[in-house]
């Protein structure tokens, strides 16, 4: 909807208002009209697309999926339901949810030859490295769902990716510890099946602990989608060239791995363990504030949230609940709570509006469940696959979709003549 216009250099540019959130100046004709580009490295003021999936108000600490607040979804919904919501616009009826869950369960197995592919990795490979490789390789196995112009094939690829990600993640873990791969058990829930494939062994029956299952499901919900973050934008950019869905999601996984993004959960727990005890916190706070030290408080700060990250609020509460229910007393949780308190009272963090983000408490829960830190970002990728495929589908269905092709402010040499090597 165009409400008004912005006049620049004698030309009007439409100002569009979304259903909620800041207005957006549509500058698509700016270059044609003026020969000028806009300059916004890091996209701090740029809406890269139109989307109806997720809304964030970073000043108010609000996160909505298709209008539903994240805390309500985390407390009352399930990961399968949130996946359905993101892919299909509305919450499912009971029958729709059953059908969707059944459909996903029918895609949980991996092509048998992929097990051989795993064996090509070194045992000490980081599971994110394995995941990037295996997900990219899916396009070599599932040729019947790579035609992106066919909505049915797009949906099959989306279901496959959501369904196979737990199998891929669990196999990456099993490979790293030298245990046999476990086939999926479709009588279990999405999350229960993942836990069994990860922690079960063929020699024994595995009982899914409902406390762990519910905590894991909550973590998946909290990571399902997050608007146009770096990895989602990577998936969209890769997809804009017409690349197949498996290649696009592999690109998203690669981007997520960085410590400024999804890799922060691994880095945050490593940091909390390194701090070790509350007395050492001031030393680390001082390092985080020191301009000459590259150290940052991992799990702190966010590009969009300048108040609090609502996901961190849910996880902070869940961390205590889960540890209590599992009867685990982890000094890392005490260090995390103390660090949060000290940082929030510190002028540096207050002025820069740095608050705990989703990665600050998730590691404490994942560690209590039994995951090594190297698996943390893999779990983030597993859950975020839902958002990636939903955003990718939304983009491909958009009639205004074009290949993503940013321009630049060129500051290199102007044209000059080539000089032969013996004359240089
Ligand atoms: N510790 C210490 N100082 C920080 C931190 C931190 N964690 N985060 C930001 N700052 C400072 C930064 O040095 C800068 O100071 P100055 O203005 O004096 O140069 C200022 O705050 C703004 O930081 P920025 O890097 O310009 O902000 P950004 O929006 O580009 O970066 C961020 C956001 C998340 C990359 C950053 O806060 C960070 O590196 N945090 C630690 C990593 C982390 O926890 N990442 C997970 C993000 S949430 C999960 C996800 O979406 O993947």
Coordinates of C-alpha atoms and ligand atoms in Angstrom, one line a residue:
X1 CA 0.0 0.0 0.0
X2 CA 1.4 3.4 -1.0
X3 CA 0.5 6.1 1.5
X4 CA 2.8 8.9 0.5
X5 CA 5.9 9.8 -1.5
X6 CA 9.4 11.1 -0.8
X7 CA 10.6 13.7 -3.1
X8 CA 14.3 13.5 -4.0
X9 CA 16.0 15.5 -6.8
X10 CA 12.7 16.4 -8.3
X11 CA 11.3 12.9 -8.4
X12 CA 8.7 11.2 -6.2
X13 CA 9.4 7.8 -4.6
X14 CA 6.6 5.8 -3.1
X15 CA 6.6 5.4 0.7
X16 CA 5.0 2.0 1.6
X17 CA 3.5 1.1 4.9
X18 CA 3.5 -2.6 5.9
X19 CA 0.8 -4.0 8.2
X20 CA 3.0 -2.9 11.2
X21 CA 6.5 -1.5 11.5
X22 CA 8.5 1.3 9.9
X23 CA 7.6 2.8 6.6
X24 CA 9.7 1.8 3.6
X25 CA 10.9 4.1 0.8
X26 CA 10.7 2.3 -2.5
X27 CA 13.9 3.4 -4.3
X28 CA 13.8 0.9 -7.1
X29 CA 13.7 3.7 -9.7
X30 CA 16.4 5.8 -8.0
X31 CA 19.2 4.8 -10.3
X32 CA 17.1 5.1 -13.4
X33 CA 16.0 8.6 -12.3
X34 CA 19.2 10.0 -10.9
X35 CA 22.2 7.7 -11.7
X36 CA 22.8 7.3 -8.0
X37 CA 22.9 4.3 -5.8
X38 CA 22.1 4.1 -2.1
X39 CA 24.9 3.0 0.3
X40 CA 24.1 0.7 3.2
X41 CA 26.7 -1.9 3.9
X42 CA 25.4 -4.4 6.5
X43 CA 21.8 -3.4 5.5
X44 CA 21.2 -1.3 8.6
X45 CA 18.4 0.7 6.9
X46 CA 17.5 -1.5 4.0
X47 CA 14.4 -3.7 3.6
X48 CA 15.6 -6.4 1.1
X49 CA 12.2 -7.9 0.4
X50 CA 8.5 -7.9 1.3
X51 CA 7.6 -10.7 3.7
X52 CA 4.5 -11.8 5.7
X53 CA 6.3 -14.4 7.9
X54 CA 8.0 -12.8 10.8
X55 CA 7.8 -9.3 12.4
X56 CA 10.4 -7.9 14.9
X57 CA 10.1 -4.7 16.8
X58 CA 13.7 -4.5 18.2
X59 CA 12.9 -1.5 20.4
X60 CA 10.0 -3.2 22.1
X61 CA 11.5 -6.7 22.2
X62 CA 8.7 -8.1 20.1
X63 CA 8.9 -11.2 17.8
X64 CA 5.8 -12.4 16.0
X65 CA 5.4 -15.3 13.6
X66 CA 2.5 -14.7 11.3
X67 CA 1.2 -12.4 14.0
X68 CA 1.6 -14.8 17.0
X69 CA 4.0 -13.8 19.8
X70 CA 7.0 -16.0 20.2
X71 CA 6.5 -16.5 23.9
X72 CA 2.9 -17.8 23.3
X73 CA 4.2 -20.2 20.6
X74 CA 7.1 -21.4 22.8
X75 CA 4.8 -22.1 25.7
X76 CA 1.7 -23.4 24.0
X77 CA 2.6 -24.7 20.5
X78 CA 4.9 -27.4 19.1
X79 CA 7.7 -27.2 16.6
X80 CA 5.6 -29.0 13.9
X81 CA 2.7 -26.6 14.4
X82 CA 5.1 -23.6 14.1
X83 CA 6.6 -25.2 11.0
X84 CA 3.1 -25.5 9.5
X85 CA 2.3 -21.9 10.4
X86 CA 5.4 -20.5 8.8
X87 CA 4.9 -22.6 5.6
X88 CA 1.1 -22.3 5.3
X89 CA 0.3 -18.8 6.7
X90 CA -2.2 -20.0 9.4
X91 CA -2.2 -22.3 12.4
X92 CA -3.4 -25.8 11.4
X93 CA -6.6 -27.5 12.4
X94 CA -6.1 -30.8 14.3
X95 CA -6.5 -32.8 11.1
X96 CA -4.2 -30.5 9.2
X97 CA -1.5 -30.8 11.9
X98 CA -1.8 -34.6 11.9
X99 CA -1.5 -34.8 8.2
X100 CA 1.5 -32.4 8.1
X101 CA 3.2 -34.3 10.9
X102 CA 2.6 -37.6 9.1
X103 CA 3.9 -36.1 5.8
X104 CA 7.1 -34.9 7.5
X105 CA 7.6 -38.3 9.1
X106 CA 7.4 -40.0 5.7
X107 CA 10.5 -38.1 4.6
X108 CA 12.8 -38.7 7.6
X109 CA 15.0 -41.4 6.1
X110 CA 18.1 -40.5 4.0
X111 CA 19.1 -42.2 0.8
X112 CA 21.2 -45.1 2.0
X113 CA 24.2 -44.0 -0.1
X114 CA 24.5 -40.9 2.0
X115 CA 25.9 -43.0 4.8
X116 CA 28.9 -43.6 2.6
X117 CA 29.2 -39.9 2.0
X118 CA 29.6 -39.4 5.8
X119 CA 32.4 -41.9 6.0
X120 CA 34.5 -39.6 3.7
X121 CA 34.7 -37.0 6.5
X122 CA 37.5 -37.1 9.1
X123 CA 36.3 -38.2 12.5
X124 CA 37.2 -34.9 14.0
X125 CA 35.3 -32.9 11.4
X126 CA 33.1 -30.2 12.9
X127 CA 29.5 -31.3 12.6
X128 CA 28.6 -28.0 10.9
X129 CA 31.2 -28.9 8.2
X130 CA 29.5 -32.2 7.7
X131 CA 26.1 -30.6 7.6
X132 CA 27.1 -28.1 5.0
X133 CA 28.4 -30.9 2.8
X134 CA 25.6 -33.4 3.3
X135 CA 22.8 -30.8 2.8
X136 CA 24.4 -29.5 -0.4
X137 CA 24.8 -33.1 -1.6
X138 CA 21.0 -33.8 -1.2
X139 CA 20.5 -32.2 -4.6
X140 CA 22.5 -35.1 -6.1
X141 CA 20.0 -37.5 -4.6
X142 CA 16.5 -35.9 -4.9
X143 CA 16.3 -34.8 -8.5
X144 CA 12.5 -35.0 -8.4
X145 CA 12.2 -31.9 -6.1
X146 CA 14.7 -29.5 -7.7
X147 CA 12.4 -27.8 -10.3
X148 CA 11.8 -24.5 -8.5
X149 CA 9.1 -23.4 -10.9
X150 CA 6.8 -26.2 -9.8
X151 CA 5.1 -25.3 -6.5
X152 CA 4.5 -29.0 -5.7
X153 CA 8.2 -29.8 -6.1
X154 CA 9.0 -26.8 -3.9
X155 CA 6.8 -28.1 -1.2
X156 CA 8.2 -31.7 -1.4
X157 CA 11.7 -30.2 -1.2
X158 CA 10.7 -28.1 1.8
X159 CA 9.1 -31.2 3.6
X160 CA 12.2 -33.2 2.8
X161 CA 14.6 -30.6 4.2
X162 CA 12.6 -30.2 7.4
X163 CA 12.2 -34.0 7.8
X164 CA 15.8 -35.0 7.0
X165 CA 17.6 -32.3 9.0
X166 CA 17.3 -34.2 12.3
X167 CA 18.5 -37.4 10.6
X168 CA 21.5 -35.5 9.1
X169 CA 22.3 -33.8 12.4
X170 CA 22.1 -37.0 14.5
X171 CA 24.3 -38.8 12.0
X172 CA 26.9 -36.0 12.1
X173 CA 26.9 -36.5 15.9
X174 CA 27.1 -40.3 15.7
X175 CA 29.9 -40.2 13.2
X176 CA 31.9 -37.8 15.4
X177 CA 31.7 -40.2 18.4
X178 CA 32.1 -43.4 16.4
X179 CA 28.7 -44.9 17.1
X180 CA 26.5 -46.6 14.5
X181 CA 23.9 -44.5 12.8
X182 CA 20.3 -45.1 13.9
X183 CA 17.4 -45.1 11.4
X184 CA 14.5 -42.8 12.2
X185 CA 11.6 -44.2 14.2
X186 CA 8.4 -42.6 12.9
X187 CA 6.3 -43.7 15.9
X188 CA 8.0 -40.9 17.9
X189 CA 7.5 -37.2 17.6
X190 CA 9.7 -35.1 15.4
X191 CA 11.8 -34.1 18.4
X192 CA 11.6 -37.4 20.2
X193 CA 12.8 -39.2 17.0
X194 CA 15.7 -36.7 16.8
X195 CA 16.7 -37.4 20.4
X196 CA 16.6 -41.1 19.9
X197 CA 18.7 -41.0 16.7
X198 CA 21.2 -38.8 18.6
X199 CA 21.4 -40.5 22.1
X200 CA 20.1 -43.9 21.4
X201 CA 22.1 -47.0 20.5
X202 CA 21.0 -50.0 18.5
X203 CA 21.7 -52.4 21.4
X204 CA 19.2 -50.8 23.8
X205 CA 15.7 -49.4 23.8
X206 CA 15.7 -45.6 24.1
X207 CA 13.0 -44.0 26.3
X208 CA 12.3 -40.4 25.3
X209 CA 12.4 -38.2 28.5
X210 CA 9.3 -35.9 28.2
X211 CA 11.2 -33.1 30.0
X212 CA 14.0 -33.2 27.5
X213 CA 11.6 -33.6 24.6
X214 CA 9.6 -30.6 25.6
X215 CA 12.8 -28.4 26.3
X216 CA 14.2 -29.4 22.9
X217 CA 11.0 -28.7 21.1
X218 CA 10.9 -25.2 22.7
X219 CA 14.4 -24.5 21.6
X220 CA 13.5 -25.5 18.1
X221 CA 10.4 -23.2 18.1
X222 CA 12.6 -20.3 19.4
X223 CA 15.0 -20.7 16.5
X224 CA 12.5 -21.5 13.7
X225 CA 12.6 -18.1 12.0
X226 CA 14.0 -14.6 12.5
X227 CA 13.1 -12.3 9.6
X228 CA 15.9 -11.3 7.2
X229 CA 18.9 -12.3 9.3
X230 CA 22.2 -13.0 7.6
X231 CA 21.6 -16.7 6.9
X232 CA 18.0 -16.2 5.7
X233 CA 19.2 -13.4 3.4
X234 CA 21.9 -15.8 2.1
X235 CA 19.2 -18.4 1.4
X236 CA 17.1 -15.8 -0.4
X237 CA 20.1 -14.5 -2.4
X238 CA 21.2 -18.0 -3.4
X239 CA 17.6 -18.8 -4.3
X240 CA 17.2 -15.6 -6.4
X241 CA 19.5 -17.1 -9.0
X242 CA 17.3 -20.1 -9.4
X243 CA 19.6 -22.4 -7.5
X244 CA 18.0 -25.6 -6.2
X245 CA 16.6 -25.6 -2.7
X246 CA 19.2 -28.0 -1.2
X247 CA 22.0 -25.8 -2.5
X248 CA 20.3 -22.7 -1.1
X249 CA 19.9 -24.2 2.4
X250 CA 23.5 -25.4 2.4
X251 CA 24.4 -21.7 1.7
X252 CA 22.3 -20.7 4.7
X253 CA 24.0 -23.3 6.9
X254 CA 27.4 -21.9 5.9
X255 CA 26.4 -18.4 6.8
X256 CA 24.8 -19.4 10.1
X257 CA 28.1 -21.0 11.2
X258 CA 29.8 -17.7 11.9
X259 CA 30.3 -16.7 15.5
X260 CA 28.5 -13.4 15.0
X261 CA 25.4 -15.4 14.0
X262 CA 24.4 -19.0 14.9
X263 CA 28.0 -19.9 15.9
X264 CA 27.5 -17.7 18.9
X265 CA 25.7 -20.4 20.9
X266 CA 28.8 -22.6 20.9
X267 CA 31.1 -19.6 21.5
X268 CA 28.8 -18.4 24.4
X269 CA 29.0 -21.7 26.3
X270 CA 32.7 -22.0 25.7
X271 CA 33.1 -18.5 27.1
X272 CA 31.0 -19.2 30.2
X273 CA 33.0 -22.3 30.8
X274 CA 36.3 -20.3 30.4
X275 CA 35.1 -17.7 32.8
X276 CA 34.4 -20.6 35.1
X277 CA 33.4 -18.8 38.3
X278 CA 31.7 -15.6 39.1
X279 CA 34.9 -13.9 40.6
X280 CA 36.4 -13.9 37.1
X281 CA 33.4 -12.0 35.5
X282 CA 34.8 -8.5 35.9
X283 CA 38.0 -9.5 34.0
X284 CA 35.9 -10.5 31.0
X285 CA 33.6 -7.5 31.2
X286 CA 36.7 -5.3 31.1
X287 CA 38.0 -7.2 28.1
X288 CA 34.6 -6.9 26.3
X289 CA 34.8 -3.1 26.9
X290 CA 38.4 -2.7 25.8
X291 CA 38.6 -1.3 22.2
X292 CA 42.0 -2.9 21.7
X293 CA 40.8 -6.4 22.6
X294 CA 38.7 -8.2 19.9
X295 CA 36.9 -10.2 22.7
X296 CA 33.1 -9.7 22.8
X297 CA 30.6 -11.1 25.3
X298 CA 29.2 -13.9 23.2
X299 CA 25.4 -14.3 23.4
X300 CA 25.2 -10.5 24.0
X301 CA 24.0 -7.8 21.7
X302 CA 21.8 -7.9 18.5
X303 CA 21.5 -5.9 15.4
X304 CA 17.8 -5.5 15.8
X305 CA 17.0 -6.0 19.5
X306 CA 17.9 -2.8 21.4
X307 CA 15.8 -3.7 24.3
X308 CA 15.7 -7.4 25.1
X309 CA 15.6 -10.5 22.9
X310 CA 12.2 -12.1 23.7
X311 CA 13.7 -15.5 22.9
X312 CA 16.4 -15.0 25.6
X313 CA 13.6 -14.3 28.2
X314 CA 11.9 -17.6 27.4
X315 CA 15.2 -19.5 27.5
X316 CA 16.4 -17.9 30.7
X317 CA 13.3 -19.2 32.5
X318 CA 13.5 -22.6 30.7
X319 CA 17.1 -23.1 31.7
X320 CA 16.2 -23.0 35.4
X321 CA 13.2 -25.3 34.8
X322 CA 15.1 -27.8 32.8
X323 CA 18.0 -28.0 35.1
X324 CA 15.7 -28.3 38.1
X325 CA 13.6 -31.1 36.5
X326 CA 16.7 -33.0 35.4
X327 CA 18.2 -32.5 38.9
X328 CA 21.4 -31.0 37.4
X329 CA 23.2 -28.2 39.1
X330 CA 25.5 -26.6 36.6
X331 CA 27.8 -23.7 37.8
X332 CA 27.7 -22.4 34.2
X333 CA 24.1 -21.3 34.8
X334 CA 25.2 -19.4 37.9
X335 CA 28.0 -17.7 36.0
X336 CA 25.5 -16.9 33.2
X337 CA 23.1 -15.3 35.6
X338 CA 25.8 -13.3 37.4
X339 CA 27.3 -12.2 34.1
X340 CA 23.9 -11.0 32.9
X341 CA 23.3 -9.0 36.1
X342 CA 26.8 -7.4 36.0
X343 CA 26.6 -6.5 32.3
X344 CA 23.1 -5.1 32.5
X345 CA 24.2 -2.7 35.3
X346 CA 27.3 -1.6 33.4
X347 CA 27.2 1.8 31.6
X348 CA 29.0 0.4 28.5
X349 CA 26.3 -2.3 27.9
X350 CA 23.4 0.0 28.9
X351 CA 24.6 2.8 26.5
X352 CA 25.1 0.4 23.6
X353 CA 21.8 -1.4 24.4
X354 CA 23.4 -4.8 24.6
X355 CA 21.2 -7.5 26.2
X356 CA 21.4 -11.3 26.3
X357 CA 20.3 -12.8 23.0
X358 CA 18.9 -16.2 22.1
X359 CA 22.4 -17.8 22.3
X360 CA 23.1 -16.8 25.9
X361 CA 21.0 -19.4 27.7
X362 CA 20.4 -22.0 25.0
X363 CA 23.8 -23.5 25.5
X364 CA 23.2 -24.1 29.2
X365 CA 20.1 -26.2 28.3
X366 CA 21.7 -28.0 25.4
X367 CA 24.6 -28.9 27.6
X368 CA 22.3 -30.2 30.3
X369 CA 20.6 -32.4 27.7
X370 CA 23.9 -33.8 26.8
X371 CA 25.0 -32.1 23.6
X372 CA 28.7 -31.2 23.1
X373 CA 29.2 -27.5 22.2
X374 CA 30.1 -28.4 18.6
X375 CA 26.5 -29.6 18.1
X376 CA 24.8 -26.3 19.2
X377 CA 24.9 -24.5 15.9
X378 CA 23.8 -27.7 14.1
X379 CA 20.7 -27.6 16.3
X380 CA 20.1 -24.0 15.4
X381 CA 20.4 -24.9 11.7
X382 CA 18.0 -27.8 12.1
X383 CA 15.4 -25.5 13.5
X384 CA 16.1 -22.6 11.2
X385 CA 15.6 -24.8 8.2
X386 CA 11.9 -24.2 8.7
X387 CA 12.3 -20.5 8.4
X388 CA 14.7 -20.8 5.5
X389 CA 12.4 -23.0 3.4
X390 CA 9.4 -20.8 4.2
X391 CA 11.2 -17.6 3.3
X392 CA 12.6 -19.3 0.1
X393 CA 9.1 -20.4 -0.9
X394 CA 7.7 -16.9 -0.2
X395 CA 10.4 -15.4 -2.4
X396 CA 10.0 -17.8 -5.3
X397 CA 6.2 -17.2 -5.2
X398 CA 6.6 -13.4 -5.4
X399 CA 5.9 -12.2 -8.9
X400 CA 8.3 -9.2 -8.3
X401 CA 11.2 -11.6 -7.5
X402 CA 14.4 -10.8 -9.4
X403 CA 17.9 -12.0 -9.0
X404 CA 19.6 -10.3 -6.0
X405 CA 22.3 -8.1 -7.4
X406 CA 23.6 -5.3 -5.1
X407 CA 25.8 -2.6 -6.5
X408 CA 28.7 -0.9 -4.8
X409 CA 30.6 2.4 -4.1
X410 CA 33.7 1.8 -6.2
X411 CA 36.9 3.2 -4.6
X412 CA 39.5 1.3 -6.6
X413 CA 41.8 2.7 -9.4
X414 CA 40.2 4.4 -12.4
X415 CA 40.9 3.0 -15.9
X416 CA 44.7 2.6 -16.7
X417 CA 46.7 0.8 -19.4
X418 CA 48.2 -2.6 -18.9
X419 CA 52.1 -2.6 -18.4
X420 CA 54.1 -5.6 -19.5
X421 CA 55.7 -7.5 -16.6
X422 CA 59.3 -6.6 -17.5
X423 CA 58.4 -2.9 -17.5
X424 CA 56.9 -2.9 -14.0
Ligands
LIG1 N1 30.3 -7.5 23.6 C1 30.9 -6.3 23.7 N2 30.7 -5.2 22.9 C2 29.7 -5.4 21.9 C3 29.0 -6.6 21.8 C4 29.4 -7.7 22.7 N3 28.7 -8.9 22.6 N4 28.2 -6.5 20.8 C5 28.3 -5.3 20.3 N5 29.2 -4.6 21.0 C6 29.6 -3.2 20.8 C7 30.5 -3.1 19.6 O1 31.9 -3.1 19.9 C8 30.2 -1.7 19.1 O2 30.8 -0.7 19.8 P1 31.3 0.7 19.2 O3 30.0 1.3 18.7 O4 32.0 1.4 20.3 O5 32.2 0.3 18.0 C9 28.7 -1.6 19.4 O6 28.4 -2.5 20.5 C10 27.8 -2.0 18.2 O7 28.2 -3.3 17.8 P2 28.1 -3.7 16.3 O8 29.1 -4.8 16.1 O9 28.4 -2.5 15.4 O10 26.6 -4.1 16.1 P3 26.0 -5.1 15.1 O11 24.6 -4.8 15.0 O12 26.8 -5.0 13.8 O13 26.3 -6.5 15.7 C11 26.2 -8.6 16.8 C12 25.4 -7.3 16.3 C13 25.1 -9.6 17.2 C14 27.0 -9.2 15.6 C15 27.1 -8.2 18.0 O14 26.3 -7.7 19.0 C16 28.0 -9.3 18.5 O15 29.0 -9.6 17.9 N6 27.5 -10.1 19.5 C17 28.2 -11.2 20.0 C18 27.9 -12.4 19.1 C19 26.5 -13.0 19.3 O16 26.1 -13.2 20.4 N7 25.8 -13.2 18.2 C20 24.5 -13.8 18.2 C21 23.4 -12.9 17.7 S1 21.7 -13.5 18.1 C22 21.6 -15.0 17.2 C23 21.5 -14.9 15.8 O17 20.7 -14.1 15.2 O18 22.3 -15.5 15.1

